[in-house]
Structures are given as structure tokens and as C-alpha cells.
Amino acid sequence: MAYRHMDTTRNIQALAKVQLILIVVYVVSSILLESLLPPLLQEYLNNEFERESTSFENVIFGVGLLALLVYLAALWGIIKVEVWAKNGYIYSTIVLFICSLGLGPIVDHVFAAGVSYLGAVVTGMLIALLLCTESAFNKKGLGTALQPPQP
């Protein structure tokens, strides 16, 4: 029985587009729904915005901003099927995750938090497809290694 390999390039592109949309929805919903938070949480957000940031936070912000730019460029590269985008996306995702550990408490409306969670799921799907399937980004992926050789 011959196995046919499924090229997942279009699926990867579709997920990258969904990810870009989720980023925009998250940012817009966070800004617009902030006024619906309870007064104490709004006060906390205002105090956090007005306080002086530490040197550590400044370094985390700088590295995170650079990683975010690489992340967005890599998402665009995935949509345009640029081979370099695979590594850029994966590495910038790792750096952004590490930077997020230094942010401290985060306050979000439940809708924005839900969109963020959905974005994390899409990120996991994208990384899995990029690493483990046959696509324009990975012609000899794990997905092909698991198949028995064709006669």
C-alpha cells in the first residue's frame, strides 16, 4: 500500500493568518474592554503604567520588542512561504515566552484573555506543523520519517 504525503503548506499559511488576526483582536479588545474592568483593577493598571520601570524590566522590554518584530516578520514570511520564516517564528516564540516570565502580574478582560489563550493554541499548532509535517518549510519533516518506505 502506497502512502501519499500531505503537504501542509496551505494549512500553515492559514494558521499564520489566523494568528495575525488574533493579535489584532487581542490588542483592540484589551484596549477597548479595559474600561469594563472593576475600579480596583483599573486603578492597579494605572499605577503600573505610571511607576518607574526597573533596569531588568527595561532589558526585558527591549529584548521582547525585538523578538516581537522578528515574530511578526516571521508570521508574514510564513504567509509568503519564505523558508527562513520557520526558524524565525520558532525562535522568536521561545524568546517571547521567556520574556513574558519577567512581566509580572497581568490584568485583562476575560474576552481578551480568551483570545490570548486561543492564540497560544494556534501557536502550538503552527509549531507542530512546521516541525512535524511535510511542507514548503520542511520537506523532510518528521511526518515523512514515520511513514514506511514506498516499494
PDB file of C-alpha atoms in Angstrom:
ATOM      1  CA  MET A   1       0.000   0.000   0.000  1.00  0.00           C
ATOM      2  CA  ALA A   2       1.481   3.309  -1.064  1.00  0.00           C
ATOM      3  CA  TYR A   3       1.286   6.275   1.286  1.00  0.00           C
ATOM      4  CA  ARG A   4       0.665   9.740  -0.050  1.00  0.00           C
ATOM      5  CA  HIS A   5       2.214  12.591   1.815  1.00  0.00           C
ATOM      6  CA  MET A   6       0.072  15.572   2.572  1.00  0.00           C
ATOM      7  CA  ASP A   7       1.718  18.927   2.022  1.00  0.00           C
ATOM      8  CA  THR A   8       0.592  21.178   4.884  1.00  0.00           C
ATOM      9  CA  THR A   9       1.874  24.473   3.496  1.00  0.00           C
ATOM     10  CA  ARG A  10      -1.631  25.904   2.980  1.00  0.00           C
ATOM     11  CA  ASN A  11      -2.705  24.854   6.462  1.00  0.00           C
ATOM     12  CA  ILE A  12       0.370  26.560   7.915  1.00  0.00           C
ATOM     13  CA  GLN A  13      -0.363  29.715   5.927  1.00  0.00           C
ATOM     14  CA  ALA A  14      -3.988  29.704   7.107  1.00  0.00           C
ATOM     15  CA  LEU A  15      -2.926  29.360  10.740  1.00  0.00           C
ATOM     16  CA  ALA A  16      -0.436  32.221  10.335  1.00  0.00           C
ATOM     17  CA  LYS A  17      -3.256  34.414   9.004  1.00  0.00           C
ATOM     18  CA  VAL A  18      -5.476  33.399  11.924  1.00  0.00           C
ATOM     19  CA  GLN A  19      -2.629  34.245  14.303  1.00  0.00           C
ATOM     20  CA  LEU A  20      -2.234  37.741  12.828  1.00  0.00           C
ATOM     21  CA  ILE A  21      -5.984  38.315  13.152  1.00  0.00           C
ATOM     22  CA  LEU A  22      -5.922  37.105  16.763  1.00  0.00           C
ATOM     23  CA  ILE A  23      -3.079  39.501  17.575  1.00  0.00           C
ATOM     24  CA  VAL A  24      -5.103  42.445  16.268  1.00  0.00           C
ATOM     25  CA  VAL A  25      -8.286  41.282  18.054  1.00  0.00           C
ATOM     26  CA  TYR A  26      -6.350  40.840  21.304  1.00  0.00           C
ATOM     27  CA  VAL A  27      -4.766  44.298  21.215  1.00  0.00           C
ATOM     28  CA  VAL A  28      -8.019  46.044  20.256  1.00  0.00           C
ATOM     29  CA  SER A  29     -10.118  44.139  22.806  1.00  0.00           C
ATOM     30  CA  SER A  30      -7.584  44.776  25.584  1.00  0.00           C
ATOM     31  CA  ILE A  31      -7.733  48.497  24.945  1.00  0.00           C
ATOM     32  CA  LEU A  32     -11.481  48.767  24.429  1.00  0.00           C
ATOM     33  CA  LEU A  33     -12.516  46.487  27.299  1.00  0.00           C
ATOM     34  CA  GLU A  34     -10.167  47.966  29.891  1.00  0.00           C
ATOM     35  CA  SER A  35     -12.879  50.419  30.922  1.00  0.00           C
ATOM     36  CA  LEU A  36     -15.175  47.482  31.801  1.00  0.00           C
ATOM     37  CA  LEU A  37     -12.766  46.178  34.440  1.00  0.00           C
ATOM     38  CA  PRO A  38     -13.672  46.769  38.117  1.00  0.00           C
ATOM     39  CA  PRO A  39     -12.396  50.104  39.500  1.00  0.00           C
ATOM     40  CA  LEU A  40      -9.703  48.471  41.672  1.00  0.00           C
ATOM     41  CA  LEU A  41      -8.209  46.672  38.661  1.00  0.00           C
ATOM     42  CA  GLN A  42      -8.309  49.883  36.616  1.00  0.00           C
ATOM     43  CA  GLU A  43      -6.515  51.658  39.448  1.00  0.00           C
ATOM     44  CA  TYR A  44      -3.893  48.879  39.547  1.00  0.00           C
ATOM     45  CA  LEU A  45      -3.333  49.210  35.779  1.00  0.00           C
ATOM     46  CA  ASN A  46      -2.946  52.988  36.077  1.00  0.00           C
ATOM     47  CA  ASN A  47      -0.447  52.620  38.937  1.00  0.00           C
ATOM     48  CA  GLU A  48       1.582  50.070  36.959  1.00  0.00           C
ATOM     49  CA  PHE A  49       1.599  52.346  33.909  1.00  0.00           C
ATOM     50  CA  GLU A  50       2.767  55.383  35.901  1.00  0.00           C
ATOM     51  CA  ARG A  51       5.503  53.738  38.010  1.00  0.00           C
ATOM     52  CA  GLU A  52       9.182  53.797  37.064  1.00  0.00           C
ATOM     53  CA  SER A  53      10.374  50.599  35.418  1.00  0.00           C
ATOM     54  CA  THR A  54      13.462  48.801  36.687  1.00  0.00           C
ATOM     55  CA  SER A  55      16.598  48.147  34.643  1.00  0.00           C
ATOM     56  CA  PHE A  56      15.642  44.458  34.416  1.00  0.00           C
ATOM     57  CA  GLU A  57      12.210  45.393  33.047  1.00  0.00           C
ATOM     58  CA  ASN A  58      13.827  47.719  30.505  1.00  0.00           C
ATOM     59  CA  VAL A  59      16.088  44.909  29.268  1.00  0.00           C
ATOM     60  CA  ILE A  60      13.127  42.503  29.086  1.00  0.00           C
ATOM     61  CA  PHE A  61      11.146  45.142  27.180  1.00  0.00           C
ATOM     62  CA  GLY A  62      13.962  45.733  24.682  1.00  0.00           C
ATOM     63  CA  VAL A  63      14.578  42.055  24.023  1.00  0.00           C
ATOM     64  CA  GLY A  64      10.835  41.397  23.890  1.00  0.00           C
ATOM     65  CA  LEU A  65      10.245  44.226  21.433  1.00  0.00           C
ATOM     66  CA  LEU A  66      12.972  42.937  19.137  1.00  0.00           C
ATOM     67  CA  ALA A  67      11.573  39.385  19.393  1.00  0.00           C
ATOM     68  CA  LEU A  68       8.069  40.716  18.648  1.00  0.00           C
ATOM     69  CA  LEU A  69       9.308  42.396  15.467  1.00  0.00           C
ATOM     70  CA  VAL A  70      11.018  39.162  14.379  1.00  0.00           C
ATOM     71  CA  TYR A  71       7.854  37.243  15.292  1.00  0.00           C
ATOM     72  CA  LEU A  72       5.614  39.480  13.167  1.00  0.00           C
ATOM     73  CA  ALA A  73       8.081  39.401  10.253  1.00  0.00           C
ATOM     74  CA  ALA A  74       8.239  35.609  10.508  1.00  0.00           C
ATOM     75  CA  LEU A  75       4.441  35.339  10.508  1.00  0.00           C
ATOM     76  CA  TRP A  76       4.391  37.439   7.347  1.00  0.00           C
ATOM     77  CA  GLY A  77       7.176  35.277   5.932  1.00  0.00           C
ATOM     78  CA  ILE A  78       5.140  32.143   6.654  1.00  0.00           C
ATOM     79  CA  ILE A  79       2.187  33.625   4.793  1.00  0.00           C
ATOM     80  CA  LYS A  80       4.503  34.401   1.854  1.00  0.00           C
ATOM     81  CA  VAL A  81       6.136  30.919   2.134  1.00  0.00           C
ATOM     82  CA  GLU A  82       9.641  32.125   2.950  1.00  0.00           C
ATOM     83  CA  VAL A  83      11.779  29.231   4.223  1.00  0.00           C
ATOM     84  CA  TRP A  84      13.646  31.449   6.732  1.00  0.00           C
ATOM     85  CA  ALA A  85      10.359  32.225   8.472  1.00  0.00           C
ATOM     86  CA  LYS A  86      10.153  28.785  10.097  1.00  0.00           C
ATOM     87  CA  ASN A  87      13.194  29.285  12.331  1.00  0.00           C
ATOM     88  CA  GLY A  88      12.418  32.957  12.891  1.00  0.00           C
ATOM     89  CA  TYR A  89       8.934  32.084  14.103  1.00  0.00           C
ATOM     90  CA  ILE A  90      10.025  29.258  16.389  1.00  0.00           C
ATOM     91  CA  TYR A  91      12.963  31.094  17.964  1.00  0.00           C
ATOM     92  CA  SER A  92      11.092  34.378  18.431  1.00  0.00           C
ATOM     93  CA  THR A  93       8.208  32.479  20.062  1.00  0.00           C
ATOM     94  CA  ILE A  94      10.645  30.943  22.544  1.00  0.00           C
ATOM     95  CA  VAL A  95      12.226  34.336  23.311  1.00  0.00           C
ATOM     96  CA  LEU A  96       8.791  35.957  23.744  1.00  0.00           C
ATOM     97  CA  PHE A  97       7.765  33.184  26.142  1.00  0.00           C
ATOM     98  CA  ILE A  98      10.919  33.670  28.213  1.00  0.00           C
ATOM     99  CA  CYS A  99      10.399  37.446  28.237  1.00  0.00           C
ATOM    100  CA  SER A 100       6.779  37.009  29.341  1.00  0.00           C
ATOM    101  CA  LEU A 101       8.008  35.319  32.522  1.00  0.00           C
ATOM    102  CA  GLY A 102       9.539  38.642  33.587  1.00  0.00           C
ATOM    103  CA  LEU A 103       6.388  40.703  33.106  1.00  0.00           C
ATOM    104  CA  GLY A 104       4.796  40.089  36.481  1.00  0.00           C
ATOM    105  CA  PRO A 105       1.030  40.197  37.026  1.00  0.00           C
ATOM    106  CA  ILE A 106      -1.174  40.868  34.027  1.00  0.00           C
ATOM    107  CA  VAL A 107      -4.749  42.169  34.150  1.00  0.00           C
ATOM    108  CA  ASP A 108      -7.021  41.534  31.172  1.00  0.00           C
ATOM    109  CA  HIS A 109     -10.719  41.361  30.450  1.00  0.00           C
ATOM    110  CA  VAL A 110     -11.903  37.773  30.115  1.00  0.00           C
ATOM    111  CA  PHE A 111     -12.588  38.197  26.376  1.00  0.00           C
ATOM    112  CA  ALA A 112      -9.046  39.425  25.714  1.00  0.00           C
ATOM    113  CA  ALA A 113      -7.646  36.623  27.873  1.00  0.00           C
ATOM    114  CA  GLY A 114      -9.687  34.099  25.868  1.00  0.00           C
ATOM    115  CA  VAL A 115      -8.327  35.482  22.603  1.00  0.00           C
ATOM    116  CA  SER A 116      -4.810  35.260  24.046  1.00  0.00           C
ATOM    117  CA  TYR A 117      -5.403  31.633  25.024  1.00  0.00           C
ATOM    118  CA  LEU A 118      -6.680  30.848  21.529  1.00  0.00           C
ATOM    119  CA  GLY A 119      -3.531  32.482  20.148  1.00  0.00           C
ATOM    120  CA  ALA A 120      -1.417  30.151  22.299  1.00  0.00           C
ATOM    121  CA  VAL A 121      -3.275  27.155  20.864  1.00  0.00           C
ATOM    122  CA  VAL A 122      -2.707  28.394  17.305  1.00  0.00           C
ATOM    123  CA  THR A 123       0.982  28.938  18.099  1.00  0.00           C
ATOM    124  CA  GLY A 124       1.267  25.336  19.252  1.00  0.00           C
ATOM    125  CA  MET A 125      -0.470  24.108  16.117  1.00  0.00           C
ATOM    126  CA  LEU A 126       1.833  26.184  13.918  1.00  0.00           C
ATOM    127  CA  ILE A 127       4.991  24.945  15.620  1.00  0.00           C
ATOM    128  CA  ALA A 128       3.805  21.331  15.396  1.00  0.00           C
ATOM    129  CA  LEU A 129       3.025  21.655  11.681  1.00  0.00           C
ATOM    130  CA  LEU A 130       6.280  23.461  10.966  1.00  0.00           C
ATOM    131  CA  LEU A 131       8.359  20.828  12.740  1.00  0.00           C
ATOM    132  CA  CYS A 132       6.495  17.588  12.117  1.00  0.00           C
ATOM    133  CA  THR A 133       4.893  17.680   8.685  1.00  0.00           C
ATOM    134  CA  GLU A 134       5.882  17.866   5.070  1.00  0.00           C
ATOM    135  CA  SER A 135       5.558  21.408   3.773  1.00  0.00           C
ATOM    136  CA  ALA A 136       7.450  24.034   1.826  1.00  0.00           C
ATOM    137  CA  PHE A 137       9.140  24.856   5.149  1.00  0.00           C
ATOM    138  CA  ASN A 138      10.169  21.277   5.925  1.00  0.00           C
ATOM    139  CA  LYS A 139      10.271  18.883   3.005  1.00  0.00           C
ATOM    140  CA  LYS A 140      11.777  16.061   5.066  1.00  0.00           C
ATOM    141  CA  GLY A 141       9.813  16.512   8.256  1.00  0.00           C
ATOM    142  CA  LEU A 142       9.037  14.020  10.962  1.00  0.00           C
ATOM    143  CA  GLY A 143       5.755  13.294   9.227  1.00  0.00           C
ATOM    144  CA  THR A 144       7.588  11.689   6.322  1.00  0.00           C
ATOM    145  CA  ALA A 145      10.075   9.870   8.541  1.00  0.00           C
ATOM    146  CA  LEU A 146       7.273   7.940  10.247  1.00  0.00           C
ATOM    147  CA  GLN A 147       5.952   6.504   7.006  1.00  0.00           C
ATOM    148  CA  PRO A 148       7.250   3.159   5.732  1.00  0.00           C
ATOM    149  CA  PRO A 149       9.360   3.339   2.577  1.00  0.00           C
ATOM    150  CA  GLN A 150       7.487   3.063  -0.694  1.00  0.00           C
ATOM    151  CA  PRO A 151       8.214  -0.003  -2.856  1.00  0.00           C
TER     152      PRO A 151
END
